[in-house]
Coordinates of C-alpha atoms in Angstrom, one line a residue:
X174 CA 0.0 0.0 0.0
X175 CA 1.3 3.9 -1.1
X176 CA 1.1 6.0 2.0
X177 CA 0.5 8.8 -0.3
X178 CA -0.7 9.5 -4.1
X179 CA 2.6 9.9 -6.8
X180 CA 2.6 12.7 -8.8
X181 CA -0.6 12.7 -11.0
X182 CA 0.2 11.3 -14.5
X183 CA 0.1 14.1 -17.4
X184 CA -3.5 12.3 -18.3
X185 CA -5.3 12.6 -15.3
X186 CA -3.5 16.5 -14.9
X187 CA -5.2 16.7 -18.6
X188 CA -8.5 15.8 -17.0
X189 CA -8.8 18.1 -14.5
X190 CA -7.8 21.4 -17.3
X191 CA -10.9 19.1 -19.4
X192 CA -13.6 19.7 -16.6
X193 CA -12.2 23.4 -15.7
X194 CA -12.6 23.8 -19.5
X195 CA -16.4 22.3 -19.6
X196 CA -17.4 23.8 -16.7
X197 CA -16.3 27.5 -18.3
X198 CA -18.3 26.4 -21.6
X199 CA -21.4 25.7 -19.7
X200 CA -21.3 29.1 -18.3
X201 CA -20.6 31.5 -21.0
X202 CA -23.6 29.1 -23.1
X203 CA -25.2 26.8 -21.1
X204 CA -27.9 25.9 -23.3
X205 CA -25.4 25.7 -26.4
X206 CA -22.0 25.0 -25.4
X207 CA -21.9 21.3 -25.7
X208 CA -23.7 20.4 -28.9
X209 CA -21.5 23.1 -31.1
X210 CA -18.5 21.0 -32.6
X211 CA -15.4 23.3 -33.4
X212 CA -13.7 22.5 -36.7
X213 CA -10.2 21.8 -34.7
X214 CA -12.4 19.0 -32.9
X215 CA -12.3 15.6 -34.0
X216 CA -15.8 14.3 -34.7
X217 CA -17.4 10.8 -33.5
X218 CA -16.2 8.3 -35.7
X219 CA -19.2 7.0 -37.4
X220 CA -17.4 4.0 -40.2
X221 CA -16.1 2.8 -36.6
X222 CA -18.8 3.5 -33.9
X223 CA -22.4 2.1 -34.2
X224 CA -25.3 4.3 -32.7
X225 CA -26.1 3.3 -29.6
X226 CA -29.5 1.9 -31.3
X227 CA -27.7 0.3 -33.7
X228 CA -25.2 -1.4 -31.4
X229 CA -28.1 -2.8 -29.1
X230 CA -29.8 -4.4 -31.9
X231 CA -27.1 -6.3 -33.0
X232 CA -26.6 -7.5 -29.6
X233 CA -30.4 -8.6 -29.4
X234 CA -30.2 -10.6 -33.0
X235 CA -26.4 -12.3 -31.7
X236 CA -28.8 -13.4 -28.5
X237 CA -31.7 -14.4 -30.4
X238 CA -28.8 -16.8 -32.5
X239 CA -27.0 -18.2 -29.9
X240 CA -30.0 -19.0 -27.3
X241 CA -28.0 -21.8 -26.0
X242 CA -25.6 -19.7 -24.3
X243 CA -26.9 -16.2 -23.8
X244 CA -29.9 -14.3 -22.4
X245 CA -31.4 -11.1 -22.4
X246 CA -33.1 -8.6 -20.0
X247 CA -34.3 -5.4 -20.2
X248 CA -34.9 -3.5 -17.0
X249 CA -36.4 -0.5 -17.0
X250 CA -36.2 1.8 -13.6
X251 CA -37.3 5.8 -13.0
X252 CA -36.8 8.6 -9.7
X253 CA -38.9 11.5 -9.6
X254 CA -39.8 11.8 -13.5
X255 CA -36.0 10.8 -14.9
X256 CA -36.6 7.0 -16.5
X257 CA -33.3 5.0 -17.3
X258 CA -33.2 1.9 -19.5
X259 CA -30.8 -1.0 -19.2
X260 CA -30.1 -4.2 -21.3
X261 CA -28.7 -6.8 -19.6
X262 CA -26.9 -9.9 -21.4
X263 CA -26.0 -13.2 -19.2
X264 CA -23.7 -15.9 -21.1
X265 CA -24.0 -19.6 -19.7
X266 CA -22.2 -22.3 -21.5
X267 CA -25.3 -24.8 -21.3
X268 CA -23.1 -27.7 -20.2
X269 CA -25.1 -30.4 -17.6
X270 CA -21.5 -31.7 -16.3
X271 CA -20.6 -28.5 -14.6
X272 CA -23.8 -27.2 -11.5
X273 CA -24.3 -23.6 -12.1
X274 CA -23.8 -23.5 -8.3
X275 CA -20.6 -23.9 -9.0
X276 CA -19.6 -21.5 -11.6
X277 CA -17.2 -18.0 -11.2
X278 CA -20.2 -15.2 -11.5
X279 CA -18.7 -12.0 -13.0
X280 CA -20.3 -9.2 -14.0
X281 CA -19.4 -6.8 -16.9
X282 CA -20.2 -2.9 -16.8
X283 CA -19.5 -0.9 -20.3
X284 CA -20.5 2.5 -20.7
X285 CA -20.7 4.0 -17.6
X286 CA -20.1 7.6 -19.1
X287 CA -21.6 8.6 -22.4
X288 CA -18.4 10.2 -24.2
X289 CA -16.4 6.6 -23.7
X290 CA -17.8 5.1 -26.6
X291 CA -15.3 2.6 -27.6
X292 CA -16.1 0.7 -24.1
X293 CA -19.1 -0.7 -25.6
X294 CA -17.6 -1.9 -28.7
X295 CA -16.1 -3.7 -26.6
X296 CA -19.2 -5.1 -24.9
X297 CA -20.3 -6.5 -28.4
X298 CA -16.9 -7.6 -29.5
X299 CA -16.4 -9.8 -26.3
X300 CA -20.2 -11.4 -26.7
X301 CA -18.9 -12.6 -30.6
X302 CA -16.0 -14.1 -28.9
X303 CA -17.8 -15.7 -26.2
X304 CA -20.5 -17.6 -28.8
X305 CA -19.5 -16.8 -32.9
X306 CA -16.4 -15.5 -32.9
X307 CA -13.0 -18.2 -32.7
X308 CA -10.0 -16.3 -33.3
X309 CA -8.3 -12.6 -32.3
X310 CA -5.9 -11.5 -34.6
X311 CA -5.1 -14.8 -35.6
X312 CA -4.7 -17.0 -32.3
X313 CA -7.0 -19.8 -31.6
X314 CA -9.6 -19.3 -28.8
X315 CA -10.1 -22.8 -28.6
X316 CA -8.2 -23.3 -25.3
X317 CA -10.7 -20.8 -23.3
X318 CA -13.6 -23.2 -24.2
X319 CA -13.1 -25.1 -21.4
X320 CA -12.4 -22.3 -19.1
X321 CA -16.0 -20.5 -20.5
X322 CA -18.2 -23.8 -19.6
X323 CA -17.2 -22.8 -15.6
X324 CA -18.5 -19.2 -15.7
X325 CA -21.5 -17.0 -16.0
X326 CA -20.5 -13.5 -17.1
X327 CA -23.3 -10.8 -17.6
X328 CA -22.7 -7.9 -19.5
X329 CA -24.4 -4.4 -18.9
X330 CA -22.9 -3.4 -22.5
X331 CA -24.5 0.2 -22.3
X332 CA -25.3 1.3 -18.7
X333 CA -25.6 4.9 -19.4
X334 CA -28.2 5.0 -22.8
X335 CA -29.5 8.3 -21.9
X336 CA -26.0 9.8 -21.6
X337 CA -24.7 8.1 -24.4
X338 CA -27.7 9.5 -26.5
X339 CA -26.6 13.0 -25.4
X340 CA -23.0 12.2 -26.6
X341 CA -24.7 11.2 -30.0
X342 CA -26.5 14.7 -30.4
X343 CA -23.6 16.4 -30.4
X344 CA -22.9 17.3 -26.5
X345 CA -19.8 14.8 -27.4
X346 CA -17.7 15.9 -23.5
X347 CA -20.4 14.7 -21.6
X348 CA -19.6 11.5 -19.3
X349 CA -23.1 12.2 -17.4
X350 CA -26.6 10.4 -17.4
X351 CA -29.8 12.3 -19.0
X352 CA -30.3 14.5 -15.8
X353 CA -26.7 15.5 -15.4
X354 CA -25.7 13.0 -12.6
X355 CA -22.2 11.6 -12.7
X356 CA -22.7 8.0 -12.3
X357 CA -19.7 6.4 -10.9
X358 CA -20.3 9.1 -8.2
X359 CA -23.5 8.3 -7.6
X360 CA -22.9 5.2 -4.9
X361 CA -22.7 5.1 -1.1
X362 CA -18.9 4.7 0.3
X363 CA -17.8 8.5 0.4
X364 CA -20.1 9.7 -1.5
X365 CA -20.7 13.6 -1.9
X366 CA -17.5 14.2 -0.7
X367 CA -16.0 17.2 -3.0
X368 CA -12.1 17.7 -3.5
X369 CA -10.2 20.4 -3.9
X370 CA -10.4 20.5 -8.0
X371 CA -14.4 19.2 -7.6
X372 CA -16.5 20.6 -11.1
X373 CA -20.0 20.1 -10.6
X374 CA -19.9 19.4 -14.6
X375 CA -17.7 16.3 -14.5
X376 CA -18.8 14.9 -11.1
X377 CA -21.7 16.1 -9.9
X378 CA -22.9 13.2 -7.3
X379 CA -26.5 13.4 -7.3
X380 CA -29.1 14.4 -5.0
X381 CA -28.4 11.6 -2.8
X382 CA -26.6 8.3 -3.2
X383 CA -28.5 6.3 -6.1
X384 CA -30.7 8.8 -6.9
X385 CA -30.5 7.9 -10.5
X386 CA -32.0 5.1 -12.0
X387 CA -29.2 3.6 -13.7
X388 CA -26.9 3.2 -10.7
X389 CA -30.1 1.4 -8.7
X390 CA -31.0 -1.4 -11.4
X391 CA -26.7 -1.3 -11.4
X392 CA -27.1 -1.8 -6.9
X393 CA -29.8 -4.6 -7.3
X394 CA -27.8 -6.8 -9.9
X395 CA -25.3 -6.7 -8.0
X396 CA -26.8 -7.7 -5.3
X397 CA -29.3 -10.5 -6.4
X398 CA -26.2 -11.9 -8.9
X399 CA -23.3 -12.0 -6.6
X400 CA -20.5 -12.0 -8.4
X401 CA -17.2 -13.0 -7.7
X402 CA -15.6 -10.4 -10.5
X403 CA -16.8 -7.2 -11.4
X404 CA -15.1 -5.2 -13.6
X405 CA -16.5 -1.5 -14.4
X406 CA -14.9 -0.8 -18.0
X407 CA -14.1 3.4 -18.7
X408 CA -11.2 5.0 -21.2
X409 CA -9.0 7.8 -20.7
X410 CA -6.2 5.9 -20.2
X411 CA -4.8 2.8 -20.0
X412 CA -4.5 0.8 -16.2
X413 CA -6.0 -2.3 -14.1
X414 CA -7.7 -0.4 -10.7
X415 CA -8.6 -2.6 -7.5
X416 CA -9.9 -0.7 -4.2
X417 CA -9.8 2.3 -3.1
X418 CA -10.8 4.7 -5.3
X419 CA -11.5 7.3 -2.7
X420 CA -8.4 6.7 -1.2
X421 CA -4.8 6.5 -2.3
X422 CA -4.4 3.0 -0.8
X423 CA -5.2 -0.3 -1.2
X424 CA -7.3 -2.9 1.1
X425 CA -5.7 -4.8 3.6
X426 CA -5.0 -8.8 3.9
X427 CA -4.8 -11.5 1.8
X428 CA -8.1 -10.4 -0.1
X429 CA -5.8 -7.5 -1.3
X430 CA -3.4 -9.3 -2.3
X431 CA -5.2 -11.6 -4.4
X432 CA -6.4 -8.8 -6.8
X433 CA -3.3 -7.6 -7.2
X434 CA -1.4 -10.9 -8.4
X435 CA -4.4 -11.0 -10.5
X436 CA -4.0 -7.8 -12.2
X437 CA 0.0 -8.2 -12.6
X438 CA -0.9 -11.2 -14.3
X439 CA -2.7 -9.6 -16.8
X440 CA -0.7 -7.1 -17.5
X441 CA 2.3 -9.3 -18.1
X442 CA 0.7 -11.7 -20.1
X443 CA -1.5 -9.8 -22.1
X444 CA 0.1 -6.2 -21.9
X445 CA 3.9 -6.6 -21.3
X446 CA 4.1 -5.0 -18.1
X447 CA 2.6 -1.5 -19.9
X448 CA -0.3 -0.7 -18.3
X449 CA -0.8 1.2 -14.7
X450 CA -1.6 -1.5 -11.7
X451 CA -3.0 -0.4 -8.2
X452 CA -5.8 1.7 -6.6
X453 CA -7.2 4.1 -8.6
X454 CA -6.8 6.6 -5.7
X455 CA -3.6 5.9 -5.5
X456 CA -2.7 5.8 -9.3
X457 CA -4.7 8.3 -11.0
X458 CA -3.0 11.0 -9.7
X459 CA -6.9 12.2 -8.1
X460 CA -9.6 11.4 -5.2
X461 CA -12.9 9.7 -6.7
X462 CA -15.7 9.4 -3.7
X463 CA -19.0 7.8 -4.4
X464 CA -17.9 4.8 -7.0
X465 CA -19.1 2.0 -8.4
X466 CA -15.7 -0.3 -7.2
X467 CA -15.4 0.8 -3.7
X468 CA -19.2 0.0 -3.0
X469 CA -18.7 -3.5 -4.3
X470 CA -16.0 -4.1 -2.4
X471 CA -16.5 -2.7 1.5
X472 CA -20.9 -3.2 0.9
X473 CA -21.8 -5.7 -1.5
X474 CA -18.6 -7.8 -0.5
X475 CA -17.1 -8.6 -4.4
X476 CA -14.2 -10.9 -3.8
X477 CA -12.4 -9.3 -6.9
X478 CA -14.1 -5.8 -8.4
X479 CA -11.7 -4.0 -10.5
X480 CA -11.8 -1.2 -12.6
X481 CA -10.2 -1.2 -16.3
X482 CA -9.3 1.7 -18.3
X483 CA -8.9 0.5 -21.7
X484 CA -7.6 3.4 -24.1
X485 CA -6.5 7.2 -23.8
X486 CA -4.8 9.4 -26.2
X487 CA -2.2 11.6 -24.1
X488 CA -1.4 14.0 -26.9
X489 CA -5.3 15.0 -27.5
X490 CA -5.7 18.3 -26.5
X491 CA -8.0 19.2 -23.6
X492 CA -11.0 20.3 -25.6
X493 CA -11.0 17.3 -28.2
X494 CA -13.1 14.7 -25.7
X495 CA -14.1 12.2 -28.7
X496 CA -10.1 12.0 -30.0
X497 CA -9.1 11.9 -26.0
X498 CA -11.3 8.8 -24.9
X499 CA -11.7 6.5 -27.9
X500 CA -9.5 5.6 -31.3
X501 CA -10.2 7.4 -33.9
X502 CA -8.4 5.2 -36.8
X503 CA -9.2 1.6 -37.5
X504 CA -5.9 0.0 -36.8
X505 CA -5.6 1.6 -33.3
X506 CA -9.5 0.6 -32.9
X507 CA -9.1 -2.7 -33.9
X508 CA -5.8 -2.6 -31.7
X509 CA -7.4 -1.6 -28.8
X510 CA -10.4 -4.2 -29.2
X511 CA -8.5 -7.0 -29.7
X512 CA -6.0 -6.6 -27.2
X513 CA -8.7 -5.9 -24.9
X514 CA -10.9 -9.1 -25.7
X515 CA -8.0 -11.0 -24.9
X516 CA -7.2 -9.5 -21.3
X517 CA -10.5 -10.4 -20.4
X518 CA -10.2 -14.2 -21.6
X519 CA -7.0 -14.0 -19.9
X520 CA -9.0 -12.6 -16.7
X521 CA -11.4 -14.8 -16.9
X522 CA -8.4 -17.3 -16.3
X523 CA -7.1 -16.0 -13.6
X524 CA -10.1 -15.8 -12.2
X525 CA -11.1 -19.3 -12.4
X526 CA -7.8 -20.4 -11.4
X527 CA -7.2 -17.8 -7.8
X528 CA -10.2 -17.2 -6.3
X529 CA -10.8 -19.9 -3.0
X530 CA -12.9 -22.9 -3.5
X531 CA -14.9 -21.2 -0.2
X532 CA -16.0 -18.2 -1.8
X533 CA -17.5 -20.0 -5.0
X534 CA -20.5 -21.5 -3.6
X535 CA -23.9 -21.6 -5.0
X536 CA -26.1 -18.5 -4.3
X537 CA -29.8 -20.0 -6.6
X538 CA -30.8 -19.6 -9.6
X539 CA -29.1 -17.5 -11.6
X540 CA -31.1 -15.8 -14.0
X541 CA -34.0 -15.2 -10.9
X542 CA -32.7 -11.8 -10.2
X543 CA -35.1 -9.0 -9.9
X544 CA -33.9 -5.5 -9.4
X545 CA -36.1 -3.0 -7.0
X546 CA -35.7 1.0 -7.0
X547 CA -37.6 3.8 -8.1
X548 CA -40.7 4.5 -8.8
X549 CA -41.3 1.9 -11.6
X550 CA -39.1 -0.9 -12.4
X551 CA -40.1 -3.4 -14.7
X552 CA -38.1 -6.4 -16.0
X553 CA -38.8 -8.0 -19.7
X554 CA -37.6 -11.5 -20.5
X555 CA -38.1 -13.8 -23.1
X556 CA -38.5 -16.8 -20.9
X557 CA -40.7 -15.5 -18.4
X558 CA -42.0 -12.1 -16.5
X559 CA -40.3 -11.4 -13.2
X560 CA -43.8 -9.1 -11.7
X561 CA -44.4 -12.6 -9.8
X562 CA -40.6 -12.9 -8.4
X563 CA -41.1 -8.6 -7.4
X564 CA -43.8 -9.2 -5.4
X565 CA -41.8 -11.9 -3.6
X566 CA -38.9 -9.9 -3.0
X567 CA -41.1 -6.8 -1.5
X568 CA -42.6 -9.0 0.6
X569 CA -39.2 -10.7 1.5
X570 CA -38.1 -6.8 2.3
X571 CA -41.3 -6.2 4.6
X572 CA -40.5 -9.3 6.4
X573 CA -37.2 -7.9 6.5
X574 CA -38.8 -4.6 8.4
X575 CA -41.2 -6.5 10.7
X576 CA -38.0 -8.5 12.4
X577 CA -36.4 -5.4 12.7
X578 CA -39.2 -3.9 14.5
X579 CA -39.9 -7.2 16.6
X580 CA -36.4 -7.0 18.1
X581 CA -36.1 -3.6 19.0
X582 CA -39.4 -4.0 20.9
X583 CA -37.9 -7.2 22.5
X584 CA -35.1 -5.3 23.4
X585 CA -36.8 -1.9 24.8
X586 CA -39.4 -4.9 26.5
X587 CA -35.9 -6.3 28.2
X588 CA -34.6 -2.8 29.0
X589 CA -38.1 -1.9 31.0
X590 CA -38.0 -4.6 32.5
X591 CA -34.9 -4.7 34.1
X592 CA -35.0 -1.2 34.9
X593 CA -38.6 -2.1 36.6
X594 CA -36.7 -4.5 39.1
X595 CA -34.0 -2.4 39.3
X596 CA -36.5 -0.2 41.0
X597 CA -38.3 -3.3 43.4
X598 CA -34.6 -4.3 44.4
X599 CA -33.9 -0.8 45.5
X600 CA -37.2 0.5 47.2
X601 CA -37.1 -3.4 49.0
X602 CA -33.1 -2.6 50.0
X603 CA -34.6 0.5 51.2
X604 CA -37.6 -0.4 53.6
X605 CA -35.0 -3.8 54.6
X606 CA -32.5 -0.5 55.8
X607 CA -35.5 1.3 57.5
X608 CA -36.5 -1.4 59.2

């Protein structure tokens, strides 16, 4: 563990000028600013970068030809007149020798700001290779199919669609959802807590932790799924993050460590060594409170959430967002996918082979997960409707709330009554000394 942060890299120093710069546009033109595209600025990509409409539906037809292996939901949530939408792909190898009880559970999060659009090309890249797709670049994917037949890997491949629509209509520095809420800040552990450099534009936390939509269908997966990996994918540069992003160290123990080994192994195998390893706290070069990683870590107890930043162009300038967080020429693109596929296979290894026997255990069924937040929240499936299964777990919460109640008036019961004979024992000491 780092007692203290290293000097921030010239990225994350490029960041901060980014959100100093934003903030000042949204100021002189709030209304304005973001859609209008200066002719220095490099444009979205659109030979390389699907609409966000576009990318879904290819997702949905690869599901609808690969039903033996993947599943789709689409969960739907909404907080005070803001509605979010979220699909939801699950990949099980439909194998009878291997109890899904068994299986690593890992769970997938692309597109957690709109501007980082090349994260969810890599969401549909990674479901070819998982069910059509055999080769990257030329090497044979045949020894991971063993590997794949011992997991179950959802994939939220878009998780901000409102924000990314934003991005799309021209307002192409925006990492927020539809009502201006930062998402990865937007979570319990540390949240609202404002740094020195804190813009409102780039981070704004929310009204309260979850608040928005997206990060409470995000909350309930994770909490009805339990994985055992969680990796929350962003760009901007190019790094492996464990715990603690809203501190410059990492966790403690053997759990720590762990992660770690994980991460160095994929950066040796699969990146040479290149790639930042640590806390993001600690290796950023900046404080993040509120996130996604350190919630699944120290509430929903993830064995092994990490954070990966998957591509970042250091000599963009400061007001070129699209050029700065996503490849902007094919061969870097296809670069950056490939090589990226492969860390997770390799991952996915690592996975399989470090974490204890005693924390893969069987947690039910698998795709019987039924998120809860909001005002509305509904859940669409192919193979059945979940409104039964809510209904279930509300009353399961109101059981929940009726213990709770039962034992504090147990324990204010006990607490009368011992002050009660606490009282008969004096007064009787008392008329026994009178006497």
């Amino acid at each position: 563990m780092a007692p203290s942060a290293p000097p921030p890299p010239p990225l994350a120093r490029r960041l901060v000028a980014l959100a100093l710069a934003l903030a000042l546009a949204a100021l002189v033109s709030p209304a304005s600013a973001a859609r209008k595209i200066p002719a220095s600025v490099t444009p979205i990509s659109r030979d390389l970068y699907r609409p966000s409409d576009t990318l879904l539906s290819e997702i949905k037809a690869l599901v609808a030809r690969n039903p033996d292996r993947l599943t789709m939901d689409t969960v739907r949530a909404s907080n005070k007149g803001y509605s979010a939408e979220m699909l939801v792909v699950t990949f099980n190898h439909v194998k009878k020798t291997v109890h899904d009880g068994s299986k690593i559970k890992i769970l997938l999060s692309f597109g957690q700001h709109g501007r980082e659009l090349i994260t969810s090309e890599l969401a549909l890249s990674l479901l070819y290779i998982l069910t059509e797709k055999r080769k990257i670049a030329g090497v044979d994917l045949s020894s991971f199919e063993k590997i794949l037949e011992h997991l179950v890997i959802k994939v939220v491949p878009i998780e901000n669609f409102n924000g990314r629509k934003r991005v799309e209509a021209g307002e192409i520095c925006d990492r927020r959802n539809g009502r201006g809420v930062d998402l990865n800040r937007n979570w319990s552990v540390d949240w609202g807590k404002k740094e020195k450099d804190y813009n409102p534009f780039e981070e704004d936390p929310g009204t309260a932790p979850f608040s928005e939509p997206e990060a409470q269908i995000m909350q309930e997966l994770s909490k009805s799924f339990k994985p055992h990996i969680w990796v929350n994918v962003h760009s901007g540069m190019e790094a492996l993050f464990m715990p603690y992003d809203h501190k410059n160290t990492t966790p403690d123990g053997a759990p720590s460590h762990l992660m770690r080994s994980v991460l160095e192994n994929v950066n040796h195998r699969n990146f040479q060594d290149s790639c930042l390893v640590g806390s993001g706290g600690g290796a950023v070069g900046y404080l993040a409170h509120g996130t996604t990683t350190d919630y699944l870590y120290d509430i929903a107890k993830v064995p092994m959430p990490f954070t990966f930043e998957i591509y970042g162009d250091e000599k963009a300038s400061t007001d070129d967002c699209f050029k700065m967080f996503n490849p902007v020429d094919k061969i870097t693109f296809d670069r950056v996918i490939n090589k990226w596929c492969m860390a997770f296979l390799i991952l996915f290894e690592e996975g399989l082979r470090t974490l204890p026997d005693d924390q893969v255990v069987s947690q039910g069924a698998l795709d019987n997960w039924v998120p809860m937040g909001g005002e509305i929240l509904e859940r669409n499936m192919d193979q059945k409707s979940g409104g039964e299964n809510g209904k279930l777990e509300g009353l399961d919460l109101g059981m929940q709330e009726l213990k709770t109640y039962f034992r504090l008036f147990m324990l204010s019961t006990f607490l009368l009554m011992f002050m009660f004979c606490s009282r008969i024992s004096k007064n009787r000491s008392r008329d026994s000394d009178n006497i």
